[in-house]
JSON list of C-alpha atoms in Angstrom, two decimals:
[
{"chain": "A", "resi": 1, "resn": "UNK", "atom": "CA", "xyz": [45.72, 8.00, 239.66]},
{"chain": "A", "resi": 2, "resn": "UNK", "atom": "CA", "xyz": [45.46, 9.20, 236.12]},
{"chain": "A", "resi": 3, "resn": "UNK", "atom": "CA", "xyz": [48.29, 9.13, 234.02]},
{"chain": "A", "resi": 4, "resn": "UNK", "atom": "CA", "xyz": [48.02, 11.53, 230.47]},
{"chain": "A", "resi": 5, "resn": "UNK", "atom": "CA", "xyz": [51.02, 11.01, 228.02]},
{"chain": "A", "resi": 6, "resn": "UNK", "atom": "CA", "xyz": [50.74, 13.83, 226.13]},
{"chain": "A", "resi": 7, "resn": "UNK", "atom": "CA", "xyz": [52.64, 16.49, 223.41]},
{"chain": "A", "resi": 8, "resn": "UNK", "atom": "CA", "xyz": [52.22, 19.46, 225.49]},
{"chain": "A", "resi": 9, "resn": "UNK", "atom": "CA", "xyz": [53.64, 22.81, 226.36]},
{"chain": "A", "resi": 10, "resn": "UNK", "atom": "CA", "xyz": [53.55, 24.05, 230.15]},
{"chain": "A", "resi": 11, "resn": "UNK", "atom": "CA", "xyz": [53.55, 27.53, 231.48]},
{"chain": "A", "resi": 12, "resn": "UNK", "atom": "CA", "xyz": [53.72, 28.69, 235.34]},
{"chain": "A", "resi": 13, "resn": "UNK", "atom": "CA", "xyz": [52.30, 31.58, 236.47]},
{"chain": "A", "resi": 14, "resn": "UNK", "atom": "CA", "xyz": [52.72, 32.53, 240.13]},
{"chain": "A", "resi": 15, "resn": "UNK", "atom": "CA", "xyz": [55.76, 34.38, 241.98]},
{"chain": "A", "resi": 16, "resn": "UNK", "atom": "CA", "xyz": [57.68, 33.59, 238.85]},
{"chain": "A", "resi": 17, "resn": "UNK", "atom": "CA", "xyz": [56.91, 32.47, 235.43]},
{"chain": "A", "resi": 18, "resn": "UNK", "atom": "CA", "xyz": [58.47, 29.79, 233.71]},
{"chain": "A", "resi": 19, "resn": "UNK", "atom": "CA", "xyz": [57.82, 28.35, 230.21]},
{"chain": "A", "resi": 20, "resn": "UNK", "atom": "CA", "xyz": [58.06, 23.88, 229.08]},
{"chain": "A", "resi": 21, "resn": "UNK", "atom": "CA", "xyz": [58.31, 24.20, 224.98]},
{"chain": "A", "resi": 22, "resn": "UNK", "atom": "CA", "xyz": [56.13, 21.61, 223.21]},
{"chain": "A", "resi": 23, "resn": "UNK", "atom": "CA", "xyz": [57.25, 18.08, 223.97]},
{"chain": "A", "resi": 24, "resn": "UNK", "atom": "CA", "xyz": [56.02, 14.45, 224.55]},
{"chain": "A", "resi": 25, "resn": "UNK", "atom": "CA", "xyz": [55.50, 14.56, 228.35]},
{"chain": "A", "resi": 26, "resn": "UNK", "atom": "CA", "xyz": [54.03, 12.24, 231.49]},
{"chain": "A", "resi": 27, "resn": "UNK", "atom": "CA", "xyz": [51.53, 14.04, 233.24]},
{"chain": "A", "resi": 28, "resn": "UNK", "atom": "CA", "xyz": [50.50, 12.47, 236.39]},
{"chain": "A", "resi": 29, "resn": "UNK", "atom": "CA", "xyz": [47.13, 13.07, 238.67]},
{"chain": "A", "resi": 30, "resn": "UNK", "atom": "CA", "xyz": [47.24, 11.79, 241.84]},
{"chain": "A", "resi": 31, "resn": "UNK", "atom": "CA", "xyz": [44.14, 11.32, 244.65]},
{"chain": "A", "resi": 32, "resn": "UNK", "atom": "CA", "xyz": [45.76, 13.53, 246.56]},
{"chain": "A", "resi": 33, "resn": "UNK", "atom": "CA", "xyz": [45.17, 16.59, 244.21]},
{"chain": "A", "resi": 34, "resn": "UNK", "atom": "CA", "xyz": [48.49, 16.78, 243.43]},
{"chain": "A", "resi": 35, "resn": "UNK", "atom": "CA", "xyz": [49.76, 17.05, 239.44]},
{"chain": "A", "resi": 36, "resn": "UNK", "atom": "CA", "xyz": [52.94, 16.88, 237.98]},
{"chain": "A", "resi": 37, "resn": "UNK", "atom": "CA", "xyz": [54.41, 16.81, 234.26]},
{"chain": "A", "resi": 38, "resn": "UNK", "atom": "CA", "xyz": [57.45, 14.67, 233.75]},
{"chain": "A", "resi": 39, "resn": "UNK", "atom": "CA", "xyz": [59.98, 14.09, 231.02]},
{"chain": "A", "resi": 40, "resn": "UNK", "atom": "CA", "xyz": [61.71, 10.79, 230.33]},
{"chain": "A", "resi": 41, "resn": "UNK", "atom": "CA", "xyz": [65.17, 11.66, 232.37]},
{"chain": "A", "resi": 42, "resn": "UNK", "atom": "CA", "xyz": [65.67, 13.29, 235.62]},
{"chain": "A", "resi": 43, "resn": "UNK", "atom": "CA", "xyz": [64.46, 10.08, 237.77]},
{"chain": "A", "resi": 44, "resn": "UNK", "atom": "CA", "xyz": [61.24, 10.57, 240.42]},
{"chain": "A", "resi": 45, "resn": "UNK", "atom": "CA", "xyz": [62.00, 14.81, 239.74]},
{"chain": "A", "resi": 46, "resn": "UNK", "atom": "CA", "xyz": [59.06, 16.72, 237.52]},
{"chain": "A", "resi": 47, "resn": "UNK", "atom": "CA", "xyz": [59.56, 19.18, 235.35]},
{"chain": "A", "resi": 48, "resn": "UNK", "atom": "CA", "xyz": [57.00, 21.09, 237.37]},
{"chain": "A", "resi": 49, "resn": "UNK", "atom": "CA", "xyz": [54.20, 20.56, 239.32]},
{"chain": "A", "resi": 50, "resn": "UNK", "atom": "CA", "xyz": [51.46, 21.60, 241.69]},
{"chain": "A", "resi": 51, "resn": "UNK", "atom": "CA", "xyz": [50.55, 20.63, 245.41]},
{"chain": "A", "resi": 52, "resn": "UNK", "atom": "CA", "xyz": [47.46, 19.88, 246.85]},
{"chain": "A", "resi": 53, "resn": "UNK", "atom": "CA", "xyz": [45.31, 21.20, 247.38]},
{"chain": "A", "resi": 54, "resn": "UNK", "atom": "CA", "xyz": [44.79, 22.72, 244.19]},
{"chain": "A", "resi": 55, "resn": "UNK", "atom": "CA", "xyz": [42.04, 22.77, 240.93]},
{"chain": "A", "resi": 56, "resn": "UNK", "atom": "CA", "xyz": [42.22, 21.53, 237.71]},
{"chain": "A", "resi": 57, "resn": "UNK", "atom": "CA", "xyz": [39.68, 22.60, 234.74]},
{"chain": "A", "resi": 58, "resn": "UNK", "atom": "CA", "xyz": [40.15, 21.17, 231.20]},
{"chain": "A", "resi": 59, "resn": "UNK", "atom": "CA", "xyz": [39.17, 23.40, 228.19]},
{"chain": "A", "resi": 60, "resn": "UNK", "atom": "CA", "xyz": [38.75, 22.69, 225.18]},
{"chain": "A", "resi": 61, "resn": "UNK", "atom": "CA", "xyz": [40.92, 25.49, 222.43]},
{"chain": "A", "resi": 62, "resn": "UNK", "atom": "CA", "xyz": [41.25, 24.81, 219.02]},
{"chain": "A", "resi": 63, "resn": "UNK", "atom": "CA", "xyz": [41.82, 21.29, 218.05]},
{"chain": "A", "resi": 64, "resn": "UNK", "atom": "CA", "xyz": [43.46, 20.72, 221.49]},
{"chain": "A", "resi": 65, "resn": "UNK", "atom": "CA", "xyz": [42.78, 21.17, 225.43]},
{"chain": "A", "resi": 66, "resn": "UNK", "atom": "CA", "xyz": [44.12, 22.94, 228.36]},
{"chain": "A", "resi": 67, "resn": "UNK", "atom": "CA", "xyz": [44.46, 22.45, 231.77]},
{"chain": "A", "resi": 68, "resn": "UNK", "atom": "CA", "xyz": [44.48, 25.02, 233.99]},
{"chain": "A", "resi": 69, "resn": "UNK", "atom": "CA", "xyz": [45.83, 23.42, 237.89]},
{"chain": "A", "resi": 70, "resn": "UNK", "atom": "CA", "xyz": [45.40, 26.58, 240.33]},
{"chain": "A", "resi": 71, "resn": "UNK", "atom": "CA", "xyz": [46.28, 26.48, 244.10]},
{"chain": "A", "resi": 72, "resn": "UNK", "atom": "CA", "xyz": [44.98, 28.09, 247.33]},
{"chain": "A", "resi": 73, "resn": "UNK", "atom": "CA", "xyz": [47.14, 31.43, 246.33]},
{"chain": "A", "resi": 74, "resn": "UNK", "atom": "CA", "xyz": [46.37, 31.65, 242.63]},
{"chain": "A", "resi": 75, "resn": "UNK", "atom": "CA", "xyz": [49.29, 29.94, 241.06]},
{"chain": "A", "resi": 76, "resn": "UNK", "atom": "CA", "xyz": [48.78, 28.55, 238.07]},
{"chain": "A", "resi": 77, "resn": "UNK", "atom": "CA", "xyz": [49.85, 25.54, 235.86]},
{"chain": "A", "resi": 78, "resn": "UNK", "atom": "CA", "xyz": [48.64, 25.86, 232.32]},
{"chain": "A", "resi": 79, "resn": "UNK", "atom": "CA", "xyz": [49.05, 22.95, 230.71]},
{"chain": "A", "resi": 80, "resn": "UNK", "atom": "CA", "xyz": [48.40, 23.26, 226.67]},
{"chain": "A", "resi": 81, "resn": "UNK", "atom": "CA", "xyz": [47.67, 19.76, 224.95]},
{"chain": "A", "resi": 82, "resn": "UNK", "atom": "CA", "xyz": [48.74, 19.62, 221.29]},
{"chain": "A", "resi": 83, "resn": "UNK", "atom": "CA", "xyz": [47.97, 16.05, 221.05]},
{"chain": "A", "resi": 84, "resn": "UNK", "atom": "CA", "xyz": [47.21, 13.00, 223.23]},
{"chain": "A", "resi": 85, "resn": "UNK", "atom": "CA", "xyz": [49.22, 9.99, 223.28]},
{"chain": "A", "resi": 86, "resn": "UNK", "atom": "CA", "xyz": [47.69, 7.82, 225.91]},
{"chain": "A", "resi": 87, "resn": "UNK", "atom": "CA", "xyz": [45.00, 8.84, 228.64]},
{"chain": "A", "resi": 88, "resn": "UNK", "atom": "CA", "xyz": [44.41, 6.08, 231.65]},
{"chain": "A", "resi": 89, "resn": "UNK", "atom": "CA", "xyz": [42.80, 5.95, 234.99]},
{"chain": "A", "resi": 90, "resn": "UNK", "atom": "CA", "xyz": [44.11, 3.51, 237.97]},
{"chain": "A", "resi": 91, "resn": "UNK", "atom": "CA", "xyz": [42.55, 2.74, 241.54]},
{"chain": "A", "resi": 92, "resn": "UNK", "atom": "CA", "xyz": [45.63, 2.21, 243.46]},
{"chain": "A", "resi": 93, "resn": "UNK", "atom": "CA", "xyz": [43.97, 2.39, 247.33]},
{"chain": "A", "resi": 94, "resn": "UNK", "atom": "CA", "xyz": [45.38, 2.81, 250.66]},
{"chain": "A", "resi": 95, "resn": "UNK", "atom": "CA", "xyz": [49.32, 2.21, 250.37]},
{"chain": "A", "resi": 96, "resn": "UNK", "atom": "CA", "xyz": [50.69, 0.24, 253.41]},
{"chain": "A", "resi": 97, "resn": "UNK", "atom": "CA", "xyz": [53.83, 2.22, 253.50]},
{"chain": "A", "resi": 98, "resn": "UNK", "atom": "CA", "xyz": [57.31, 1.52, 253.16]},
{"chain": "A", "resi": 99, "resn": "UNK", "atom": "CA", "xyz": [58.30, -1.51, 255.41]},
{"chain": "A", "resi": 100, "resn": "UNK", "atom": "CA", "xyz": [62.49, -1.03, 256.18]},
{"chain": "A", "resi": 101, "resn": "UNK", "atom": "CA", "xyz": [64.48, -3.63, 257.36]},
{"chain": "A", "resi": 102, "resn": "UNK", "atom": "CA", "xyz": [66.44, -2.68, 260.59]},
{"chain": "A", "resi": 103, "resn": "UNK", "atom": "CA", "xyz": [63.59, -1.05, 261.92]},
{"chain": "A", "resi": 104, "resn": "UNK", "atom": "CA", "xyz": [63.53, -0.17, 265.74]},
{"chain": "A", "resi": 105, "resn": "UNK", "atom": "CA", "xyz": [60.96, -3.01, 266.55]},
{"chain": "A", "resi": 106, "resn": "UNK", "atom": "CA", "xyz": [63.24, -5.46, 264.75]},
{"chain": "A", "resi": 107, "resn": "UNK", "atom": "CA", "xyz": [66.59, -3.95, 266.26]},
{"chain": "A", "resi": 108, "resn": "UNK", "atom": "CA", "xyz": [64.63, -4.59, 269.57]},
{"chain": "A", "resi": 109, "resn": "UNK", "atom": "CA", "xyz": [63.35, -7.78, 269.00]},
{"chain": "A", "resi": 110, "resn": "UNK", "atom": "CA", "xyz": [66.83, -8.83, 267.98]},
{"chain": "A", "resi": 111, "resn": "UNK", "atom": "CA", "xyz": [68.81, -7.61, 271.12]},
{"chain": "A", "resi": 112, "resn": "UNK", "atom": "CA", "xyz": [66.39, -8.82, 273.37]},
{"chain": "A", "resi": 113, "resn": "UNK", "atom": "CA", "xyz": [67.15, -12.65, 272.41]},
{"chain": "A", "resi": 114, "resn": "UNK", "atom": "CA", "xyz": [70.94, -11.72, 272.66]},
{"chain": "A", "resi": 115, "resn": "UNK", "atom": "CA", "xyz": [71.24, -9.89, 275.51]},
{"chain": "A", "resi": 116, "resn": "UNK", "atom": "CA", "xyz": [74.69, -11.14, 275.46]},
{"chain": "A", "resi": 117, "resn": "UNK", "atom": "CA", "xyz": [75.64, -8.78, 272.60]},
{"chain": "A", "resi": 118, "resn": "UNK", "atom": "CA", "xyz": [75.52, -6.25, 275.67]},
{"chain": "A", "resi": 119, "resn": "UNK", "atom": "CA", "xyz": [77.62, -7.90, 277.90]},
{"chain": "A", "resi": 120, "resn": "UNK", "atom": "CA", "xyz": [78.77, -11.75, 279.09]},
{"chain": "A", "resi": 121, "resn": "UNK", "atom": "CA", "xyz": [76.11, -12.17, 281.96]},
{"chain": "A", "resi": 122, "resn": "UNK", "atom": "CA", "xyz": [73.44, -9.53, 280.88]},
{"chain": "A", "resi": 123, "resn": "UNK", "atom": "CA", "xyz": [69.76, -10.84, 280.84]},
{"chain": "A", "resi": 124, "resn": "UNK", "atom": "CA", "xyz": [66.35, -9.21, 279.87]},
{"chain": "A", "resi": 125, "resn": "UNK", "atom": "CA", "xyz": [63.56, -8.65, 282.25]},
{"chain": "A", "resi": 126, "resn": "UNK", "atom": "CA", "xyz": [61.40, -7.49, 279.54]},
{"chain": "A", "resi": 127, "resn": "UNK", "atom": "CA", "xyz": [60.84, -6.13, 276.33]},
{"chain": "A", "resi": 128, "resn": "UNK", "atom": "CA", "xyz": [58.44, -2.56, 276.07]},
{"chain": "A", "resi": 129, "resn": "UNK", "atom": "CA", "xyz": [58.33, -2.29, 279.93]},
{"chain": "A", "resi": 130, "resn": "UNK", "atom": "CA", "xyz": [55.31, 0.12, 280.86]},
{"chain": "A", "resi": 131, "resn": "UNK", "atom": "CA", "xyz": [55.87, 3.73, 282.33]},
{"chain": "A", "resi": 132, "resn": "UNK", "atom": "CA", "xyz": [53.54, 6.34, 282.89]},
{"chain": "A", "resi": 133, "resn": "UNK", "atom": "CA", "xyz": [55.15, 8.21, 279.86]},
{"chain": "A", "resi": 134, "resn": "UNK", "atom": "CA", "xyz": [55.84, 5.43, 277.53]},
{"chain": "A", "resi": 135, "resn": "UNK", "atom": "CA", "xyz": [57.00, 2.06, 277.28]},
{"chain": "A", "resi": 136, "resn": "UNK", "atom": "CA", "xyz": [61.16, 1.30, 277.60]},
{"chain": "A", "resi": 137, "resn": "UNK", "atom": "CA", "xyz": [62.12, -0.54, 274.57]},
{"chain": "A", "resi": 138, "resn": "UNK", "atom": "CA", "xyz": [64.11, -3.33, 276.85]},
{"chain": "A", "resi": 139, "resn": "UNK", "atom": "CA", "xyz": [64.32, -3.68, 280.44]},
{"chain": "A", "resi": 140, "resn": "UNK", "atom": "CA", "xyz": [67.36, -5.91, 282.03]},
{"chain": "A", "resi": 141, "resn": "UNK", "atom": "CA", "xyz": [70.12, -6.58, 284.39]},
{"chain": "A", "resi": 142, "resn": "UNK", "atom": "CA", "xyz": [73.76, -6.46, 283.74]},
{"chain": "A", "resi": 143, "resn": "UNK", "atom": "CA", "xyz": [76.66, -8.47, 285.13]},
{"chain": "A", "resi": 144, "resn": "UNK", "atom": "CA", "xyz": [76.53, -7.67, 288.44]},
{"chain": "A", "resi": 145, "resn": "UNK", "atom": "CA", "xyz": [72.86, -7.66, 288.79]},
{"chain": "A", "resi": 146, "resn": "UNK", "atom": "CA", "xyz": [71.74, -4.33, 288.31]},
{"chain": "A", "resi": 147, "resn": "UNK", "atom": "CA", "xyz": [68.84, -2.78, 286.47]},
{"chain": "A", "resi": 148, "resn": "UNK", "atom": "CA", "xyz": [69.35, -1.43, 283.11]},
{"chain": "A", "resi": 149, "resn": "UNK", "atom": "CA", "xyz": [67.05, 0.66, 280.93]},
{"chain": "A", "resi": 150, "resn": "UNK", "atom": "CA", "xyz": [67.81, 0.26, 277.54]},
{"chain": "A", "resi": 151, "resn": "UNK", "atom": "CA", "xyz": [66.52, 2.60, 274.76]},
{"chain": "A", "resi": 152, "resn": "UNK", "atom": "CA", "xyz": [67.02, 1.61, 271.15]},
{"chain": "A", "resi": 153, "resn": "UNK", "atom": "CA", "xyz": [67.08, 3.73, 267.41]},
{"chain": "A", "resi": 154, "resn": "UNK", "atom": "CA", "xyz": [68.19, 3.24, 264.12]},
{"chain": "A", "resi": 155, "resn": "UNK", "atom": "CA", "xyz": [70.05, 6.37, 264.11]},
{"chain": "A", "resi": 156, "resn": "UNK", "atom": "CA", "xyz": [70.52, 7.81, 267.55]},
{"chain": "A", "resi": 157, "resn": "UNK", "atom": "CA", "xyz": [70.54, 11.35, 267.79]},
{"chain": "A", "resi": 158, "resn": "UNK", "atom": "CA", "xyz": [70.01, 13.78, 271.07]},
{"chain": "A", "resi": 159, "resn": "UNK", "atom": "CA", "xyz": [66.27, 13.53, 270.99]},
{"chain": "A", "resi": 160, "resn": "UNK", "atom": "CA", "xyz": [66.56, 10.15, 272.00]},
{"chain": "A", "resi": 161, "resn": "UNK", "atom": "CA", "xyz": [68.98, 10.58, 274.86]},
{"chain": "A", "resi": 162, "resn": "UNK", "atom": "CA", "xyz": [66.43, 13.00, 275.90]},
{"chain": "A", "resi": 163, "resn": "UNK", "atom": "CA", "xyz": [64.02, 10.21, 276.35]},
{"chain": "A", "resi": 164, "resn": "UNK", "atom": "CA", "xyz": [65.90, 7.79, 278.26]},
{"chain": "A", "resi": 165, "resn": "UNK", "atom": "CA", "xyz": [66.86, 10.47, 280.72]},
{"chain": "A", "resi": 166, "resn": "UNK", "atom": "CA", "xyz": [62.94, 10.62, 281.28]},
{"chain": "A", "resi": 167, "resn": "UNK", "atom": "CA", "xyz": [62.73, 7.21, 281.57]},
{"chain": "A", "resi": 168, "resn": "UNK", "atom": "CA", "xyz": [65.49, 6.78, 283.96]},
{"chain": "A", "resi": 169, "resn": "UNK", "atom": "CA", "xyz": [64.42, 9.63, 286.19]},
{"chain": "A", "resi": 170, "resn": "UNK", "atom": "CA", "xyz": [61.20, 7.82, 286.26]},
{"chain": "A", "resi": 171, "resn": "UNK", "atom": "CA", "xyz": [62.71, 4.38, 286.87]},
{"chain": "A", "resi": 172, "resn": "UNK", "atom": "CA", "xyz": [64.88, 5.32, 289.44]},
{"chain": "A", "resi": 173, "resn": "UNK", "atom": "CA", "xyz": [61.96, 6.63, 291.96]},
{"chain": "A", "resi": 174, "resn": "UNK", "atom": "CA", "xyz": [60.96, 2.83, 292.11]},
{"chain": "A", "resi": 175, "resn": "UNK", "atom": "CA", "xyz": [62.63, 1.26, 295.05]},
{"chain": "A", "resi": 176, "resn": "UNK", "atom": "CA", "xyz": [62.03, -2.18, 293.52]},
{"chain": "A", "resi": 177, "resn": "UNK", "atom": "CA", "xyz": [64.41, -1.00, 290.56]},
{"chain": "A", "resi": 178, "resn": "UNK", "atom": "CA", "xyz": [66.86, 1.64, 291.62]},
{"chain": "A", "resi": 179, "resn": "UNK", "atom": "CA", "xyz": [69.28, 2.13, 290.86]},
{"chain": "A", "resi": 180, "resn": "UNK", "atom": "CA", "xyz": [68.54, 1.94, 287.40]},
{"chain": "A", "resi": 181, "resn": "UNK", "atom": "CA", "xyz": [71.47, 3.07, 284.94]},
{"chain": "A", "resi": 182, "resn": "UNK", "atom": "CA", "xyz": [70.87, 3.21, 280.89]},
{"chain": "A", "resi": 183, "resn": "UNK", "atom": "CA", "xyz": [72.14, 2.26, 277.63]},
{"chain": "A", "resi": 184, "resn": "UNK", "atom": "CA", "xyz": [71.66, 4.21, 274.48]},
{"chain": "A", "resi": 185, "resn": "UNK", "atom": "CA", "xyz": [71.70, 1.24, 271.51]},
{"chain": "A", "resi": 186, "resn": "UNK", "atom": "CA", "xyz": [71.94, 2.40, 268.01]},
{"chain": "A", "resi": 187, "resn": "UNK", "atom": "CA", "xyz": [73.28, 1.27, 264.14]},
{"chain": "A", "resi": 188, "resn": "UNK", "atom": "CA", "xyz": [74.60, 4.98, 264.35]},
{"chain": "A", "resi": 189, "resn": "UNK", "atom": "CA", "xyz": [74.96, 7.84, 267.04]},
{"chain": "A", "resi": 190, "resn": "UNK", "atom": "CA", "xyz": [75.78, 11.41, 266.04]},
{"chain": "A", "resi": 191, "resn": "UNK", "atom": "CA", "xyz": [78.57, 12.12, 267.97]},
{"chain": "A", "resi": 192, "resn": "UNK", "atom": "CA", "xyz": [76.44, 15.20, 269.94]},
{"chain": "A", "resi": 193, "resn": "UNK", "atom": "CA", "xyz": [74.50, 12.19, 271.09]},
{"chain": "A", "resi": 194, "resn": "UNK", "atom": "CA", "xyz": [77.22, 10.42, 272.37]},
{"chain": "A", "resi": 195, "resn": "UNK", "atom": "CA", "xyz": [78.29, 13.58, 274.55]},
{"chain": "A", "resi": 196, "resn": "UNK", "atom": "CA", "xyz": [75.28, 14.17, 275.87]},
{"chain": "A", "resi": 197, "resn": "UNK", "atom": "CA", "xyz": [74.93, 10.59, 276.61]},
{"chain": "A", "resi": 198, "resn": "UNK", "atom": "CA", "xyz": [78.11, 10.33, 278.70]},
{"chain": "A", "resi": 199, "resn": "UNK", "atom": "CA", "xyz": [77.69, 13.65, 280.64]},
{"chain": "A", "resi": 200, "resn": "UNK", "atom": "CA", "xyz": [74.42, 11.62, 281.85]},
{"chain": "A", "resi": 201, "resn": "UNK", "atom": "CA", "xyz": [76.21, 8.68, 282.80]},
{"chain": "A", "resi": 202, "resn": "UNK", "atom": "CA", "xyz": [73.92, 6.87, 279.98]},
{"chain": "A", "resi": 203, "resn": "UNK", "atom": "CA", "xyz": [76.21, 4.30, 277.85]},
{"chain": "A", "resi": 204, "resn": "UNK", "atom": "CA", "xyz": [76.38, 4.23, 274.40]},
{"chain": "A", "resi": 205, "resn": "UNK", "atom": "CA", "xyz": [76.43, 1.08, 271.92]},
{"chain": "A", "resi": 206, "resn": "UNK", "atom": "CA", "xyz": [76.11, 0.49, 268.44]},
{"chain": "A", "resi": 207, "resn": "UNK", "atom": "CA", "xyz": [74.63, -2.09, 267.03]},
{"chain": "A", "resi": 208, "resn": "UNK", "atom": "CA", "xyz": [75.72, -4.28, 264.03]},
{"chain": "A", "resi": 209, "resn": "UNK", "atom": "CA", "xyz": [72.25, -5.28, 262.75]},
{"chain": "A", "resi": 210, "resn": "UNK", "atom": "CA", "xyz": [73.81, -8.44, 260.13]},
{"chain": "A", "resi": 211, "resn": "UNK", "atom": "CA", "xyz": [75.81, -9.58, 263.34]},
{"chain": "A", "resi": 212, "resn": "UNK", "atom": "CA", "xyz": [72.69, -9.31, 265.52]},
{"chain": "A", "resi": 213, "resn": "UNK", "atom": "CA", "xyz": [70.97, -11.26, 262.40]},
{"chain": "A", "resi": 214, "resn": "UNK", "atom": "CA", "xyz": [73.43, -13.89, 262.56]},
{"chain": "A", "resi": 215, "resn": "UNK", "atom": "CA", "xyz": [74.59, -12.95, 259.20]},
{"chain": "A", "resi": 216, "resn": "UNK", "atom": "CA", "xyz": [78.61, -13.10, 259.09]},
{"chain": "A", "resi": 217, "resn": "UNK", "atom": "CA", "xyz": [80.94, -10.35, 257.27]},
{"chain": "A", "resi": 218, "resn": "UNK", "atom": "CA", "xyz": [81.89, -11.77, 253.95]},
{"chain": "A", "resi": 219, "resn": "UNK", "atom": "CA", "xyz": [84.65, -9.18, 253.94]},
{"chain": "A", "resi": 220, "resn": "UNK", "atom": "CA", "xyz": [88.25, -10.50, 254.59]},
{"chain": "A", "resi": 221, "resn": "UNK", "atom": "CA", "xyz": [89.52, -9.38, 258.32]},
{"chain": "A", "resi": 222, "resn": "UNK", "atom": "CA", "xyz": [93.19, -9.09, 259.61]},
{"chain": "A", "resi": 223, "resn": "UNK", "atom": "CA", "xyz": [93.06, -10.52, 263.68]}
]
């Protein structure tokens, strides 16, 4: 990444123009291609910028520089340097990504050792039980005995009803299993979930991912 801190006016030219007056700016060049001129305000938001992939040629004019970023369709960011504050290049490699807490894997991991949360009786038979068209997040038995295929999201939305359907039509041609009902388990279900679920006979459950944690409300109840 190269970061340029720079006095600088900035002028797009493309299906509209627009026009940055001279001003201290942050101008930032990432691996990607990508470049983007910032002011000290409006958070993570540019001023303007330029996706990838795209060009940039420096000039030299006067006792300045320009840049001139083009794209694929011949849009232009002309960047005019008046002068050059600070100019620095950083090797930042692959980024791991953003690791969230409450992820599905965790959420899974989570309800599997409290099957309970479920039910008074429940148990698992397994956790990522193979199908032919994916694994079911959990695999148990309720109460009374019976198989119970149990697909889990953060944020449950129709999609994912979708899938358990496909599991459960799947599930249910094993005589070893049938009959196999299902839960859908989320933090949150859109409420077009929830109807889709129930026309399918599929129950719905949200989870409380502190509780599941072990991690008690420090808010004051009324029983």
């Amino acid at each position: 990444m190269r970061l340029v801190i720079a006095r600088c006016s900035v002028d797009y030219a493309g299906r509209l123009t627009a026009h940055l007056p001279l001003a201290p700016r942050l101008i930032l060049v990432k691996a990607d291609g990508s470049v983007s001129v910032h002011a000290d305000d409006r958070a993570y938001k540019p001023l303007n910028w330029m996706s990838p992939p795209c060009s940039v040629k420096e000039s030299e004019e006067g006792d300045g520089s320009v840049w001139t970023v083009e794209n694929k369709s011949g849009e232009k960011l002309i960047i005019t340097m008046d002068e050059i504050l600070h100019d620095s290049s950083h090797e930042l490699g692959t980024d791991p990504g953003l690791i969230k807490d409450g992820v599905e894997a965790h959420l899974q991991e989570l309800l599997a050792d409290r099957m309970e949360t479920l039910g008074e009786g429940w148990t698992l038979i397994r956790r990522e039980y193979p199908t032919a068209i994916g694994p079911v997040d959990i695999l148990g038995r309720d109460d009374t005995g019976a198989t119970v295929a149990i697909e889990i999201k953060r944020r449950g939305e129709i999609d994912g009803v979708e899938q358990l359907t496909r599991y459960l039509d799947l599930l249910n041609r094993d005589p070893h299993l049938a009959p196999v009902k299902g839960v859908f388990a989320a933090q949150e279900i859109k409420p077009q979930a929830r109807v889709l679920a129930s026309d399918r006979g599929i129950g719905c459950v949200t989870l409380d991912y502190d509780s599941l944690r072990g991690i008690e409300d420090d808010k004051l109840r009324l029983f």
